[in-house]
Amino acid sequence: MRTGNEPVTARSPLRLRLWLSVWGLIWAAGGAALFSLGERPGWAAACAVVAVLAAVDSLVDVHHIRQGPHYQPGRDVPPYEPPHVR
């Protein structure tokens, strides 16, 4: 059922985004460490940049989760407005 206001009522799975960014942070930090030990400074820098971006994304996700229902509505909030009877 589409109502035409999906951009207004769209939801983002913030906890999934948080865990994916943590997973990316782990892999990127590990890659940066291994590439720096392997004397590959270019790849280590690229992984470090990705790790910083993943860390910032994690912080934004945590901030939005803590803001409450405005960004993360509960299960009792319907995803769309009910259709209007014509």
Tab-separated table of C-alpha atoms in Angstrom:
chain	number	residue	atom	x	y	z
A	1	MET	CA	0.000	0.000	0.000
A	2	ARG	CA	1.525	3.275	-1.104
A	3	THR	CA	0.200	6.575	0.125
A	4	GLY	CA	2.524	8.948	-1.700
A	5	ASN	CA	4.239	10.253	1.446
A	6	GLU	CA	6.901	7.550	1.802
A	7	PRO	CA	9.813	10.017	2.105
A	8	VAL	CA	8.075	11.578	5.114
A	9	THR	CA	7.244	8.289	6.825
A	10	ALA	CA	10.352	6.338	5.807
A	11	ARG	CA	12.193	4.546	8.598
A	12	SER	CA	15.805	3.582	8.867
A	13	PRO	CA	16.869	0.449	10.755
A	14	LEU	CA	19.284	2.340	12.987
A	15	ARG	CA	20.430	-0.630	15.044
A	16	LEU	CA	21.301	-2.551	11.890
A	17	ARG	CA	23.189	0.481	10.578
A	18	LEU	CA	25.011	0.720	13.913
A	19	TRP	CA	26.150	-2.906	13.854
A	20	LEU	CA	27.185	-2.694	10.195
A	21	SER	CA	29.259	0.414	10.877
A	22	VAL	CA	30.881	-1.285	13.897
A	23	TRP	CA	31.659	-4.290	11.691
A	24	GLY	CA	33.193	-1.972	9.088
A	25	LEU	CA	35.166	-0.171	11.778
A	26	ILE	CA	36.633	-3.454	13.016
A	27	TRP	CA	37.629	-4.583	9.525
A	28	ALA	CA	39.010	-1.192	8.488
A	29	ALA	CA	41.036	-0.780	11.685
A	30	GLY	CA	42.382	-4.304	11.306
A	31	GLY	CA	43.248	-3.632	7.681
A	32	ALA	CA	45.000	-0.393	8.604
A	33	ALA	CA	47.046	-2.203	11.260
A	34	LEU	CA	47.978	-5.090	8.986
A	35	PHE	CA	48.847	-2.868	6.025
A	36	SER	CA	50.999	-0.655	8.239
A	37	LEU	CA	52.834	-3.743	9.520
A	38	GLY	CA	53.218	-4.913	5.921
A	39	GLU	CA	54.775	-1.575	4.962
A	40	ARG	CA	51.949	-0.517	2.652
A	41	PRO	CA	51.353	3.093	3.772
A	42	GLY	CA	48.889	3.948	0.996
A	43	TRP	CA	46.567	1.062	1.783
A	44	ALA	CA	46.964	1.654	5.508
A	45	ALA	CA	45.928	5.293	5.058
A	46	ALA	CA	42.922	4.274	2.942
A	47	CYS	CA	41.799	1.794	5.598
A	48	ALA	CA	42.321	4.392	8.304
A	49	VAL	CA	40.081	6.845	6.420
A	50	VAL	CA	37.381	4.177	6.112
A	51	ALA	CA	37.748	3.429	9.835
A	52	VAL	CA	37.267	7.102	10.710
A	53	LEU	CA	34.184	7.307	8.481
A	54	ALA	CA	32.742	4.164	10.088
A	55	ALA	CA	33.399	5.592	13.563
A	56	VAL	CA	31.621	8.844	12.689
A	57	ASP	CA	28.698	6.889	11.219
A	58	SER	CA	28.490	4.843	14.426
A	59	LEU	CA	28.348	8.001	16.526
A	60	VAL	CA	25.601	9.486	14.337
A	61	ASP	CA	23.591	6.267	14.598
A	62	VAL	CA	23.935	6.197	18.390
A	63	HIS	CA	22.878	9.845	18.547
A	64	HIS	CA	19.759	9.163	16.465
A	65	ILE	CA	18.871	6.078	18.499
A	66	ARG	CA	19.120	8.095	21.725
A	67	GLN	CA	16.847	10.811	20.327
A	68	GLY	CA	13.978	8.395	20.652
A	69	PRO	CA	10.804	7.927	18.635
A	70	HIS	CA	11.432	10.898	16.370
A	71	TYR	CA	14.074	8.870	14.561
A	72	GLN	CA	13.232	5.360	15.771
A	73	PRO	CA	9.488	4.897	16.124
A	74	GLY	CA	8.293	1.929	18.110
A	75	ARG	CA	6.279	-0.995	16.866
A	76	ASP	CA	3.020	0.682	17.883
A	77	VAL	CA	3.554	3.548	15.398
A	78	PRO	CA	2.183	2.590	11.960
A	79	PRO	CA	4.610	3.087	9.073
A	80	TYR	CA	2.071	4.917	6.920
A	81	GLU	CA	-0.914	7.119	7.452
A	82	PRO	CA	-4.133	5.167	7.008
A	83	PRO	CA	-5.696	5.579	3.552
A	84	HIS	CA	-8.355	8.240	3.284
A	85	VAL	CA	-11.843	7.107	2.303
A	86	ARG	CA	-13.003	8.864	-0.859
